Amino acid sequence: MEISDILLKLKNNEISIKDAEMELRINNYELVSDIAKVDIHRMKRVGIPEAIIADCKTYEEVASIARVHLEKEGGVIITRVNDKNFASLKSLAEETKSKIRWEKRARIIIIGETLTKQGGKIGVISAGTADIPVAEEAKVIAEEMGCSVFVIYDVGVAGIHRLFPELTKLVKAGVDAIVVVAGREGTLPTIVSGLVDVPVIGVPVSTGYGAGGNGKAALLSMLQSCSVLTVVNIDAGFTAGAFAARIANLAAKNRT
Amino acid sequence: MEISDILLKLKNNEISIKDAEMELRINNYELVSDIAKVDIHRMKRVGIPEAIIADCKTYEEVASIARVHLEKEGGVIITRVNDKNFASLKSLAEETKSKIRWEKRARIIIIGETLTKQGGKIGVISAGTADIPVAEEAKVIAEEMGCSVFVIYDVGVAGIHRLFPELTKLVKAGVDAIVVVAGREGTLPTIVSGLVDVPVIGVPVSTGYGAGGNGKAALLSMLQSCSVLTVVNIDAGFTAGAFAARIANLAAKNRT
Amino acid sequence: MEISDILLKLKNNEISIKDAEMELRINNYELVSDIAKVDIHRMKRVGIPEAIIADCKTYEEVASIARVHLEKEGGVIITRVNDKNFASLKSLAEETKSKIRWEKRARIIIIGETLTKQGGKIGVISAGTADIPVAEEAKVIAEEMGCSVFVIYDVGVAGIHRLFPELTKLVKAGVDAIVVVAGREGTLPTIVSGLVDVPVIGVPVSTGYGAGGNGKAALLSMLQSCSVLTVVNIDAGFTAGAFAARIANLAAKNRT
Amino acid sequence: MEISDILLKLKNNEISIKDAEMELRINNYELVSDIAKVDIHRMKRVGIPEAIIADCKTYEEVASIARVHLEKEGGVIITRVNDKNFASLKSLAEETKSKIRWEKRARIIIIGETLTKQGGKIGVISAGTADIPVAEEAKVIAEEMGCSVFVIYDVGVAGIHRLFPELTKLVKAGVDAIVVVAGREGTLPTIVSGLVDVPVIGVPVSTGYGAGGNGKAALLSMLQSCSVLTVVNIDAGFTAGAFAARIANLAAKNRT
Amino acid sequence: MEISDILLKLKNNEISIKDAEMELRINNYELVSDIAKVDIHRMKRVGIPEAIIADCKTYEEVASIARVHLEKEGGVIITRVNDKNFASLKSLAEETKSKIRWEKRARIIIIGETLTKQGGKIGVISAGTADIPVAEEAKVIAEEMGCSVFVIYDVGVAGIHRLFPELTKLVKAGVDAIVVVAGREGTLPTIVSGLVDVPVIGVPVSTGYGAGGNGKAALLSMLQSCSVLTVVNIDAGFTAGAFAARIANLAAKNRT
Amino acid sequence: MEISDILLKLKNNEISIKDAEMELRINNYELVSDIAKVDIHRMKRVGIPEAIIADCKTYEEVASIARVHLEKEGGVIITRVNDKNFASLKSLAEETKSKIRWEKRARIIIIGETLTKQGGKIGVISAGTADIPVAEEAKVIAEEMGCSVFVIYDVGVAGIHRLFPELTKLVKAGVDAIVVVAGREGTLPTIVSGLVDVPVIGVPVSTGYGAGGNGKAALLSMLQSCSVLTVVNIDAGFTAGAFAARIANLAAKNRT
Amino acid sequence: MEISDILLKLKNNEISIKDAEMELRINNYELVSDIAKVDIHRMKRVGIPEAIIADCKTYEEVASIARVHLEKEGGVIITRVNDKNFASLKSLAEETKSKIRWEKRARIIIIGETLTKQGGKIGVISAGTADIPVAEEAKVIAEEMGCSVFVIYDVGVAGIHRLFPELTKLVKAGVDAIVVVAGREGTLPTIVSGLVDVPVIGVPVSTGYGAGGNGKAALLSMLQSCSVLTVVNIDAGFTAGAFAARIANLAAKNRT
Amino acid sequence: MEISDILLKLKNNEISIKDAEMELRINNYELVSDIAKVDIHRMKRVGIPEAIIADCKTYEEVASIARVHLEKEGGVIITRVNDKNFASLKSLAEETKSKIRWEKRARIIIIGETLTKQGGKIGVISAGTADIPVAEEAKVIAEEMGCSVFVIYDVGVAGIHRLFPELTKLVKAGVDAIVVVAGREGTLPTIVSGLVDVPVIGVPVSTGYGAGGNGKAALLSMLQSCSVLTVVNIDAGFTAGAFAARIANLAAKNRT
C-alpha cells in the first residue's frame, strides 16, 4: 500500500490515526530508497544498470536472473560471459524481442536499449595487452551509461615516452575523467594523474607472477601513489567505468 | 634556455641546426610537463597545492621545505602537524608576511592565500568520532582548492537510521561528490553510494583492534563493495578531499 | 569394565583396593566424557549430529564412514556432496532400510531419522544469490536439530531498504537467533544486529575477486563490526546453523 | 515532528495529503529503528548499553562524550580506561549525582544504574593469567546487562585435567552460554565446546610472540575448530560478554 | 685424488710441497663432508635415505633419478607417487632385480633393501581421517630407517576422552618419540605433549577451509603451543618421521 | 579426596557404591594427568620446570606467582626478566631461604634447586651476536633440566668456513641434540642438519628489517629446509632448550 | 616530423618561431627516449630484446604480436611457450625466412638473429632439479644478449660440500656475474655471494609446499641475506639473466 | 697450523701420512674460504668492508666489536649510529690513532683508512626527501669501496619531467651502475631502468602509511617491474651500495 493511500484512508476516516501509524511503521521501509525524490531537480535517477556476474553461476541461473531484470527494468548487463552464455541469452533476447549486444573482449552481454548519449566523455588507458579485457569492461559500461569513451591501449611504463602524445590527444578531446588500467607494478595511473587535471581512477589488473602478483603490487602501489588518485579493486573495470561515467554525466549535465 | 630562445638564435644564425637540435635534446625535458598548454581552453592548471607531510621530518626540515614552496608558489600546505610545527611555521609566516591558518583537528597548517571559490560543492561524512581528523583533512584541502564543504559527522552504521535525514540534506545542497570516511568494518561508503547518484569516495580509517584492525577491514570491505565506489588508502583524507575537489571544480566550471 | 563393576568387585572382596585403583586409573578416561551425567536434569545430550565432509574423500571412503555412523548412532549427515555421493549413499540407505534425504542446494545428504521438533526457531538471511548454498547448509542442519527455520534470501546492502520489511517478518515470527550469510564486503550481519535484539551470527562467504576476495573482507568486517555479533569461519554454514540451533533449543526448552 | 503529529495535522486539515507525504518522506528515517515496536511482546529493547572506548581519545573527549550518554540514557560504560580517566569521570559522576563503579581488572568504568537482574546466567573461562583483563571485560558487561556470571580463571590446556572439575561446576550452575577466553594457540574453546551442550563463544587474546602471535593463532584456530563454536575478534571481551548476555537473557525470559 | 694419495706422492718426492698444497686446495672440498669420520665411534652415518618427491616431475624424470640413486646407494625412496609412477618404477625394480614396495596410503614407493631394525620405537598419532596420508608418510620413513612404529589414528580433539586410553598404550610400549599429525585447528600435539615426557613433534596438515585453512591455523597454533613441542612444515610427514627416527635410533643405540 | 580414600570408604561401608561412583565421577579428572604412573618404569616425570614469562606482568604479579610455584614445587624459573624483577625476586629468595640465580644474558632467574645432572648433552649454536640471548635461554633451561650444554656462538653463514671446525668439536663431545639459533635468513640450522646425524632443532630469531624481518624469513626458511629439521617459534629458546633436553635425557637414561 | 625537419623549415622561413615551438611541443615526446644519444660514446643501445610472455595469451595473439616485433626489430623472444606455440611460430619463421630456435627446458622460442658475442661471461647456478627451467631461462636470455654462460646445476645446500669445487671452476672461468637460482629455503645465493667477489643475483623459485612455499621463503631469505646480494622476483629467470648480461657486457666492453 | 707446515713435517718425517691426513681433516675448514686464491689473477679480494649494525646493540657492545674488527682488518664500518655511538667510537679512534669519519645523514661511522679510488663510478637517485638517509648509506659504502658516486636527490614521479635532465647528466658521467631509492609506490627504479642501459638496483624505502606502507608497496612494485631491475630489501642502502660498487669496480678494473 502506497503512503498516499494510507493518508487518504486516514483523511477519509476509513482508518484511525493509530492504525495509520502502524501501517506506516510496517511499510515505512519503502520510503528509505526515495532520497532522490526529495530533490525535485533530480527526479529520475541516472542509474547504473543492474549487472549480473556470470562466471560463478550456471547458464540457466544467469538466463533466469537476466529475464527478471529485463522484464522489470527493460535492460540488463551480464559481465564475465562466455560463448555458452551468449547462446542461452540470445534465445532470451529473441523471445523478448530485445536487442542483444555481445562485447567479446569486455566479456559483456547487453540486452535491451542503451541509454541515449548523456554528453559525458571519459578516457580509458591501459598499460599492456593483458589489461585490455578489464579496460574494455570499463569502456562498455561507460558507453552503456551514455558516455563517449576514448581509449589508449598498450602504453606501458617501460617506454614512458609513448604515453605523452597519446595523453595529449585525450586531453584535447576534453574528457571529464580518465580510467587507467595497469597490472604488474601498476605505475601508469600515478604518472597520468601527475600530468593532467581531470580525476583519474586506477584499476589494478590481476597480471604478474610471484611476490606482488595477481594485481597485489599494482593495487598497493596505486594506494601509495604520491599523485591524487582513487582506486577500485583488482580487475574491477565495471566499477571504474561506472564511477567515471557518474563524474562525466554530472559534468555534462552542467555543460548543457 | 627557453625553446623560443633557441629557435630565435637559430633563426638569427647564431647557432647551427645541429647545435639547436642538441640544445633541444638536452633541454627537452622541460617540454614534457606542458601537456595542458597544448589545450588552449585549459591554459592554467587548477592545481592541487603542494603538500608537505610533517610527521616524519624534523621541525627544521619542515620549516625549510615550507619556505621553498612558499617562495616559489606563494602558498604551502603542511599536513600532520603538531604544536611545535606551528611555532616554527608561525615565525616563517611572520617573516614572509604571509597569512597562516592552523586547522587543528585536521592537523593541517596553511601558509599563504587560499584559492578563491571555484563553485564546487562536496560532502564529507564520517562514521565515528575517531574518524574526524581524517574527515577534517579532506574538508580543509577541498576548501583550500576553492570548494564549499558540507559535513556530516558521527553517523555510524550501528544506528543506520541516523544516516538518512542527514544524507537528504546533503543531496538537497547539491554536492558534486561525497567523501565518506569510515573505520573498523568500513560499511558506510557502500551504503551511501547505494542511495545517491553523485560519485562517492571511500576513505578507510586506521581504527579497530585485532584482525582487520588499523583500517585493513575497512579498506578491504570498500574494495569489495557491491556499490559503485572508489577508494583511497587508509587515512588518506588529503587525497580523497583533493580528488573530490577535482570533480567538483570540474562540474562547477561547466555550471557557470 | 564399568566403574560400578569395579566398585562392586571391590565391595565383594574380589579385588584389592590397590587393584581397583589401578583398574580405575587404566580405564579412567571413559569418565571424562560424562560431564553431562553429573547434571541430572540434562541426562541426554541434545547432540549435534556427527557430520562427514565429503569433498576431500573418495566415494568409497564417504560411504564406509557413513555406514559406521549410521550403525552406531542411527543417523548421519554428509556435507558438500555431489551426484555421485548420492548414488553410493542411496545404496547404503536402501541396504540398511534407512530414510535418505538429499538437500541439493545445501549440498547435504541425511540418512536416518531427523530429530523431532524441539520448538526452537531461527532465521537465516542471505545477501546474494551466491550465498544461498551456505545459507541452506545452515538451514538444513538447524532443521535436522529440530528447529523451525525462516529464510530471507537475496537482501543485499546495495538496496538496504529491501531488508527492513523482511526483517520485521522474522522478528514477528519470534526467532531465537538469526544466521546472516554475506560475501564480498560482508556488511549485512552488522546492520541486522543493530536492528534486532536476538543473537546474530555472521557467516562470511567465499565470494568476491581481488583484494579481500574469497570471503576475507567479509570475515574481517564482521570481526570489526560495531554491532554485537559473533562469527564463524568462511562458508561455515554448518557451524552457524548448529550454533543457532543450540541457542534456539535452549530457549525453547525454557519456553515449554 | 512525530508521525502521529503529522497524521493529526492531516486529520485536522492543517496540511494537505501531499504535504503530509513530503513530511513523512523527509522524516521517515526515524521509523526505521523501530522494528521491535511492531512486535508487541517485545515493546522495550533489552538493550546493550552504549559503550565508549577510552584509549584512543583524550581525557576531555571521553568525559564529554560520557556526559552526553549519561544525560540521554541515564547510564554509560567506558572501556579501556586508566587512572586518569577515573579522575575526570569521577568529577562527572559527582556533578551529576550518579553512581560510579570502576572495574579495574576489566578496565571499565560504569556511571549510572545497572540493569536489574534478568535471570540469565553465563560462564566465563580463561586459559591464562594474561587473559584475565579480557575475561573481566566480558564478565562486567554481562553483569551490567543483568546476568549472573560464573568465572573459571587460569585453566590452561597444558594441564587439561585441571579443566574438568571446574567445568562440571559451571554446568551444574546451569549457565545458558559460556565465554571462553584464550591466547597463544587458543585451544580451550574447542575443548569446552566439545564437552558441553550450551553455546560457547571463543575470544582470542592478543598474547603470544612470533608467528601467530598477538592473538592471530588463537583466532584462526578457533575459526578452524572442529567443535561448534562462534568467535569474536581478538580481545573483544565486550562483544562476547554482551552476546552471551543476549542469549542468557533470552533463555531467562522464557524460563520465568 | 684422495688426500692420502697426495700425501704419499709428497712423501715419495713425486710432487713438491707447493704442488701438494695446490692440489689440496683444489680438492679440499671433499674433506668438508667428512665431519663424522673425525669421530671414531660414529664411523658410519645412520643416514636418512635420499628421497625423491614425485609429484612435480614427469614419470621419466622420476624413474631416471631413481635409477641413479639406486645404483649409487642400493636403495631409494620416492614420495607423493601415484599409479603411473608405480608402473614405471616397477620396470626399474625388475630390471635391477631390486625389491619394490608400494605404500599406497603413504604415497611412497621404496626400491631396494630396508635398514635392519635399529631398535628405535616411535608413535604416530593422527587427529582425523584426512590426516592419515601424512601420518603414513611419517610411519613409512621411520620404518625404513629401522624403527618400530605404533600408530593411533582418528583421535580428534572434539572427543578428547578418546585420546587417553590410546595414549597410555603408546607410553606403555615405550616409544622414544611421538609424531602427532593434525589439521584444522591443530590442537592435538599440544595436548599430547602436556601428558607425556617423550619428545613430541607436531605436523600440521593442509586441511580446513577459509581463514586459517590449508594447515595455516594448525601450524600457527603448534608454534604458539604452551607445551614443549617442535614443529615441521605443513604436510611434512617425511621430515617428522625421519626426525623422530633419528631420536629413536639414538636412544636405541644407547639402550643396547 | 584421593581415589584410594574413596575406595577405602567403600570397602569400609562408609559410602554406597552409587555414592562412590558419583565421587569418582566428580573427582575423576585428577586421574587423567597420571598417565606416566601406569608405566611402572617411568614412575617419576623428569619434568620440565614450570616457567613464568615476566615481561607482560607487573613486578608484584611475577613475584606472587613465583611464590606459589616455589612453595608447591620447590623451584621456579622466570624468563624475560630485567633488573627490577631481580630485586623483588631476591627478596622472595631470601625470605624463603632459597638459592637464586640470575642468568643475565638469558634473561632468566631461577629460584630453588637445579636438577642433578641427568647425563644428557646438547649443543647450542648461534649465528650472530644478536642471537645470543635466545641461545642462552635454550642453554639455561637445558642445564636446569640436568644437561651439559656446549655452545658455539657467532658462526654465521656469510663465513661458512668458520662453522666446520667448531661443529666437529661438538660432534666429538657426543651431543645428543643440537639447538641452532639464527635470525635474518635463518640458513644455519639447514646446513648443520646436513652435516651431522643427531637431531637438530632450529630457532628463528626476531632480527632483520624490512620484508621477512622480525624472524619471519628465518622461520619460513627453516620450515622449507631440505634437511631433516624441526622448528620452534621465533625467539622460543626456552622451548627448543627444553625439547633438546628431553631428547638428551632420554638418550642418557639408556646410556647408563 | 623529425626535429631537424622542423628546424630546417624554421631556418628556411617556411614556418614561424611560434609555429615551430608548437610543433616541437606536440612532438616533443619523441625526444625523451633519446637519452643515450646525448652520450656520443654509447650511440647504440645494447638493448635487451623485447620479450613476449606466452602463457596468458592465445596462440594467435602470441603469433601476431611476434610478427610485429619481428618486422620492426628483426628478432623476438617468446617465453613460457609450449608445443603448440612452437607450431604456430614455426610457420611465422618459415614465412618470414627467419631462423627459429626452441629452447625447450627454458620454455623459450627465439626468432631472428642472435646478437654476436659481446664478450661478457656469466655463471648460472641452480640448487635442485626443479629449478632448472628458471635457470635455463636466465641462461638463454644471456646468451641471446651475446654472453657466454657457464652453468652448474643441482648443487643444493643439503650437501654444501658439492658446491665448492664447482664454484671454483666458475671463478677460474672469469665470470663477470653469477645468477643463483634456488627454491624452498633459498640459501644458495647467500653462500655463493659470501665466497666470491663478483656480483651475485638471487632468483627464488616457486617450489616448496606449505608455509613459505611457492618461492616465498626463498624470496624472503634472499632479501634478508647477510651477504651482498640483489634479488629478482620469484621465477624471474629472464630478468636475472638480462641483468647479469648487462653487467657482463659492460665489463666486457671495458675489457677489449 | 698452516697446510704448508703440515706438509713440511710430513716431508721431514716428523709425522706419518696418517697423522698428516688427520691434521688436515681437522683443520681443513680453513681451506674453504680460499677459493679466490686458486685464481691467480684475483689474488686479493676487493672486499666489502665488514659492517656492524649499531641500532640493536648497546654502546659498549658496538665499541668492543668495532675494536676487534679494527685490530684485525685495519678498518671498520658502523651503520645506523647516533650521537652516543659517535662519542664512544671517537674514544676508540683516538686510542688507536685511527681516522674516524661520521657520515651523519647516512647514519654511518667509519674508522680507519678508506680504500684508494678503484675507478668505479655509480649513480644514486632518490625520489623524496625521506629517502635520503637510505641513499646516503648506499653512497657512503660505495665511496668506502673506492668508487666515485654521483647523486640526484628529490626527483619524484609526480613530476616525472624533473627526472630527465638529471638522468642525462648521470649517463654523461659514465656511471657503471645506478642505485635508485624510492618509497611509497616505488616507481622510480622502473622508469630509470627503462631509459638507461647500465644495471639499475632498486631500493624500497620504509615510507608510506596504510596498505602497502613501510616500503611494502615499493618492494612489490619493484619486484613486479616490467623493466630489467634487481632489488634489495627495504631500507637496505648498504647492500645496494656495496653491490653497485662491486659492479663498478669490476668494470673499472677492465677499463684500466
Tab-separated table of N, CA and C in Angstrom, chain E residues 39-118:
chain	number	residue	atom	x	y	z
E	39	ASP	N	85.077	-38.417	14.309
E	39	ASP	CA	84.576	-39.095	15.498
E	39	ASP	C	84.632	-40.591	15.242
E	40	ILE	N	85.586	-41.243	15.863
E	40	ILE	CA	85.846	-42.644	15.527
E	40	ILE	C	84.687	-43.571	15.895
E	41	HIS	N	83.939	-43.211	16.908
E	41	HIS	CA	82.836	-44.074	17.346
E	41	HIS	C	81.572	-43.927	16.508
E	42	ARG	N	81.618	-43.078	15.516
E	42	ARG	CA	80.438	-42.909	14.660
E	42	ARG	C	80.839	-43.061	13.207
E	43	MET	N	81.578	-44.083	12.968
E	43	MET	CA	82.234	-44.199	11.670
E	43	MET	C	81.263	-44.181	10.499
E	44	LYS	N	80.086	-44.747	10.712
E	44	LYS	CA	79.151	-44.834	9.603
E	44	LYS	C	77.904	-43.994	9.919
E	45	ARG	N	77.539	-43.174	9.013
E	45	ARG	CA	76.344	-42.369	9.220
E	45	ARG	C	75.115	-43.261	9.201
E	46	VAL	N	74.204	-43.059	10.144
E	46	VAL	CA	72.963	-43.827	10.172
E	46	VAL	C	72.119	-43.489	8.960
E	47	GLY	N	72.199	-42.291	8.560
E	47	GLY	CA	71.670	-41.879	7.280
E	47	GLY	C	70.182	-41.922	7.116
E	48	ILE	N	69.662	-40.818	6.702
E	48	ILE	CA	68.279	-40.741	6.264
E	48	ILE	C	68.307	-41.046	4.780
E	49	PRO	N	67.475	-41.983	4.301
E	49	PRO	CA	67.558	-42.341	2.885
E	49	PRO	C	67.231	-41.146	1.997
E	50	GLU	N	67.944	-41.010	0.932
E	50	GLU	CA	67.703	-39.958	-0.067
E	50	GLU	C	66.303	-40.149	-0.643
E	51	ALA	N	65.487	-39.091	-0.681
E	51	ALA	CA	64.117	-39.232	-1.176
E	51	ALA	C	63.869	-38.314	-2.362
E	52	ILE	N	63.035	-38.809	-3.287
E	52	ILE	CA	62.653	-38.036	-4.468
E	52	ILE	C	61.176	-37.681	-4.327
E	53	ILE	N	60.846	-36.408	-4.493
E	53	ILE	CA	59.439	-36.008	-4.474
E	53	ILE	C	58.899	-36.115	-5.893
E	54	ALA	N	57.908	-36.985	-6.095
E	54	ALA	CA	57.499	-37.319	-7.467
E	54	ALA	C	56.545	-36.318	-8.086
E	55	ASP	N	55.751	-35.628	-7.294
E	55	ASP	CA	54.579	-35.007	-7.896
E	55	ASP	C	54.819	-33.747	-8.693
E	56	CYS	N	56.020	-33.264	-8.797
E	56	CYS	CA	56.264	-32.154	-9.725
E	56	CYS	C	57.288	-32.535	-10.784
E	57	LYS	N	57.366	-33.823	-11.033
E	57	LYS	CA	58.290	-34.273	-12.081
E	57	LYS	C	57.547	-35.198	-13.044
E	58	THR	N	58.058	-35.356	-14.259
E	58	THR	CA	57.455	-36.307	-15.200
E	58	THR	C	57.808	-37.719	-14.753
E	59	TYR	N	57.076	-38.704	-15.281
E	59	TYR	CA	57.337	-40.086	-14.889
E	59	TYR	C	58.734	-40.520	-15.312
E	60	GLU	N	59.177	-40.012	-16.447
E	60	GLU	CA	60.506	-40.373	-16.929
E	60	GLU	C	61.577	-39.793	-15.990
E	61	GLU	N	61.391	-38.526	-15.649
E	61	GLU	CA	62.369	-37.889	-14.756
E	61	GLU	C	62.492	-38.660	-13.441
E	62	VAL	N	61.343	-38.984	-12.845
E	62	VAL	CA	61.358	-39.712	-11.579
E	62	VAL	C	62.127	-41.026	-11.728
E	63	ALA	N	61.795	-41.756	-12.776
E	63	ALA	CA	62.426	-43.066	-12.950
E	63	ALA	C	63.928	-42.919	-13.163
E	64	SER	N	64.333	-41.896	-13.894
E	64	SER	CA	65.762	-41.819	-14.188
E	64	SER	C	66.565	-41.317	-12.982
E	65	ILE	N	65.977	-40.427	-12.189
E	65	ILE	CA	66.661	-40.025	-10.953
E	65	ILE	C	66.717	-41.211	-9.979
E	66	ALA	N	65.627	-41.986	-9.924
E	66	ALA	CA	65.588	-43.145	-9.033
E	66	ALA	C	66.685	-44.134	-9.407
E	67	ARG	N	66.876	-44.329	-10.700
E	67	ARG	CA	67.907	-45.262	-11.153
E	67	ARG	C	69.286	-44.849	-10.610
E	68	VAL	N	69.585	-43.580	-10.718
E	68	VAL	CA	70.888	-43.075	-10.244
E	68	VAL	C	71.084	-43.384	-8.752
E	69	HIS	N	70.062	-43.015	-7.947
E	69	HIS	CA	70.168	-43.260	-6.501
E	69	HIS	C	70.313	-44.754	-6.207
E	70	LEU	N	69.522	-45.552	-6.914
E	70	LEU	CA	69.512	-46.989	-6.677
E	70	LEU	C	70.899	-47.574	-6.916
E	71	GLU	N	71.499	-47.139	-8.006
E	71	GLU	CA	72.818	-47.665	-8.338
E	71	GLU	C	73.877	-47.209	-7.339
E	72	LYS	N	73.774	-45.940	-6.954
E	72	LYS	CA	74.818	-45.388	-6.099
E	72	LYS	C	74.673	-45.812	-4.651
E	73	GLU	N	73.407	-45.933	-4.190
E	73	GLU	CA	73.202	-46.151	-2.758
E	73	GLU	C	72.493	-47.454	-2.423
E	74	GLY	N	72.086	-48.209	-3.436
E	74	GLY	CA	71.455	-49.502	-3.186
E	74	GLY	C	70.001	-49.425	-2.788
E	75	GLY	N	69.468	-48.218	-2.738
E	75	GLY	CA	68.070	-48.085	-2.365
E	75	GLY	C	67.606	-46.655	-2.623
E	76	VAL	N	66.303	-46.480	-2.738
E	76	VAL	CA	65.775	-45.144	-2.975
E	76	VAL	C	64.329	-45.096	-2.506
E	77	ILE	N	63.934	-43.913	-2.023
E	77	ILE	CA	62.546	-43.697	-1.617
E	77	ILE	C	61.941	-42.664	-2.538
E	78	ILE	N	60.747	-42.939	-3.045
E	78	ILE	CA	60.068	-41.933	-3.872
E	78	ILE	C	58.752	-41.586	-3.185
E	79	THR	N	58.527	-40.302	-2.900
E	79	THR	CA	57.324	-39.879	-2.174
E	79	THR	C	56.333	-39.204	-3.117
E	80	ARG	N	55.072	-39.101	-2.641
E	80	ARG	CA	53.982	-38.474	-3.406
E	80	ARG	C	53.828	-39.103	-4.793
E	81	VAL	N	53.790	-40.433	-4.807
E	81	VAL	CA	53.649	-41.159	-6.074
E	81	VAL	C	52.197	-41.467	-6.373
E	82	ASN	N	51.926	-41.826	-7.618
E	82	ASN	CA	50.611	-42.341	-8.000
E	82	ASN	C	50.782	-43.648	-8.774
E	83	ASP	N	49.697	-44.162	-9.309
E	83	ASP	CA	49.713	-45.460	-10.001
E	83	ASP	C	50.720	-45.505	-11.144
E	84	LYS	N	50.762	-44.427	-11.901
E	84	LYS	CA	51.644	-44.419	-13.065
E	84	LYS	C	53.106	-44.449	-12.651
E	85	ASN	N	53.433	-43.756	-11.554
E	85	ASN	CA	54.810	-43.851	-11.061
E	85	ASN	C	55.154	-45.300	-10.749
E	86	PHE	N	54.182	-45.995	-10.156
E	86	PHE	CA	54.447	-47.371	-9.777
E	86	PHE	C	54.781	-48.220	-11.010
E	87	ALA	N	53.987	-48.025	-12.059
E	87	ALA	CA	54.225	-48.799	-13.286
E	87	ALA	C	55.665	-48.617	-13.768
E	88	SER	N	56.100	-47.376	-13.877
E	88	SER	CA	57.433	-47.165	-14.446
E	88	SER	C	58.537	-47.571	-13.473
E	89	LEU	N	58.277	-47.451	-12.184
E	89	LEU	CA	59.305	-47.828	-11.207
E	89	LEU	C	59.383	-49.350	-11.052
E	90	LYS	N	58.245	-49.999	-11.284
E	90	LYS	CA	58.249	-51.464	-11.213
E	90	LYS	C	59.204	-52.028	-12.267
E	91	SER	N	59.146	-51.465	-13.445
E	91	SER	CA	60.073	-51.880	-14.503
E	91	SER	C	61.515	-51.716	-14.033
E	92	LEU	N	61.786	-50.581	-13.452
E	92	LEU	CA	63.142	-50.319	-12.955
E	92	LEU	C	63.555	-51.380	-11.942
E	93	ALA	N	62.635	-51.681	-11.003
E	93	ALA	CA	62.944	-52.668	-9.966
E	93	ALA	C	63.219	-54.033	-10.590
E	94	GLU	N	62.359	-54.391	-11.527
E	94	GLU	CA	62.542	-55.703	-12.163
E	94	GLU	C	63.878	-55.773	-12.890
E	95	GLU	N	64.124	-54.743	-13.637
E	95	GLU	CA	65.361	-54.687	-14.414
E	95	GLU	C	66.600	-54.801	-13.530
E	96	THR	N	66.544	-54.142	-12.373
E	96	THR	CA	67.705	-54.143	-11.476
E	96	THR	C	67.600	-55.226	-10.408
E	97	LYS	N	66.584	-56.074	-10.545
E	97	LYS	CA	66.375	-57.156	-9.583
E	97	LYS	C	66.341	-56.639	-8.132
E	98	SER	N	65.688	-55.512	-7.934
E	98	SER	CA	65.567	-54.948	-6.583
E	98	SER	C	64.163	-55.221	-6.058
E	99	LYS	N	64.050	-55.267	-4.755
E	99	LYS	CA	62.733	-55.352	-4.134
E	99	LYS	C	62.022	-54.012	-4.305
E	100	ILE	N	60.738	-54.041	-4.529
E	100	ILE	CA	59.975	-52.794	-4.592
E	100	ILE	C	58.764	-52.902	-3.676
E	101	ARG	N	58.485	-51.838	-2.939
E	101	ARG	CA	57.350	-51.830	-2.021
E	101	ARG	C	56.555	-50.553	-2.246
E	102	TRP	N	55.231	-50.681	-2.404
E	102	TRP	CA	54.408	-49.506	-2.631
E	102	TRP	C	53.481	-49.308	-1.431
E	103	GLU	N	53.765	-48.258	-0.660
E	103	GLU	CA	52.907	-47.929	0.480
E	103	GLU	C	51.872	-46.942	-0.023
E	104	LYS	N	50.709	-47.481	-0.364
E	104	LYS	CA	49.737	-46.683	-1.088
E	104	LYS	C	49.221	-45.485	-0.286
E	105	ARG	N	48.812	-45.739	0.947
E	105	ARG	CA	48.245	-44.624	1.726
E	105	ARG	C	49.297	-43.542	2.004
E	106	ALA	N	50.535	-43.983	2.153
E	106	ALA	CA	51.626	-43.035	2.411
E	106	ALA	C	52.108	-42.376	1.126
E	107	ARG	N	51.615	-42.831	0.002
E	107	ARG	CA	52.034	-42.339	-1.326
E	107	ARG	C	53.555	-42.464	-1.504
E	108	ILE	N	54.100	-43.579	-1.045
E	108	ILE	CA	55.547	-43.798	-1.086
E	108	ILE	C	55.871	-45.112	-1.782
E	109	ILE	N	56.896	-45.104	-2.627
E	109	ILE	CA	57.449	-46.342	-3.190
E	109	ILE	C	58.896	-46.465	-2.716
E	110	ILE	N	59.269	-47.671	-2.280
E	110	ILE	CA	60.632	-47.917	-1.830
E	110	ILE	C	61.237	-49.013	-2.708
E	111	ILE	N	62.404	-48.748	-3.237
E	111	ILE	CA	63.100	-49.758	-4.028
E	111	ILE	C	64.407	-50.090	-3.318
E	112	GLY	N	64.711	-51.367	-3.246
E	112	GLY	CA	65.934	-51.795	-2.578
E	112	GLY	C	65.651	-52.253	-1.160
E	113	GLU	N	66.732	-52.497	-0.419
E	113	GLU	CA	66.597	-53.069	0.914
E	113	GLU	C	66.273	-52.009	1.966
E	114	THR	N	65.493	-52.405	2.941
E	114	THR	CA	65.205	-51.565	4.101
E	114	THR	C	66.329	-51.763	5.121
E	115	LEU	N	66.563	-50.763	5.929
E	115	LEU	CA	67.522	-50.903	7.034
E	115	LEU	C	67.069	-52.027	7.956
E	116	THR	N	67.987	-52.762	8.536
E	116	THR	CA	67.594	-53.720	9.564
E	116	THR	C	67.134	-52.928	10.784
E	117	LYS	N	66.359	-53.543	11.615
E	117	LYS	CA	65.813	-52.899	12.806
E	117	LYS	C	66.938	-52.277	13.636
E	118	GLN	N	66.748	-51.023	14.009
E	118	GLN	CA	67.725	-50.326	14.834
E	118	GLN	C	67.320	-50.340	16.303
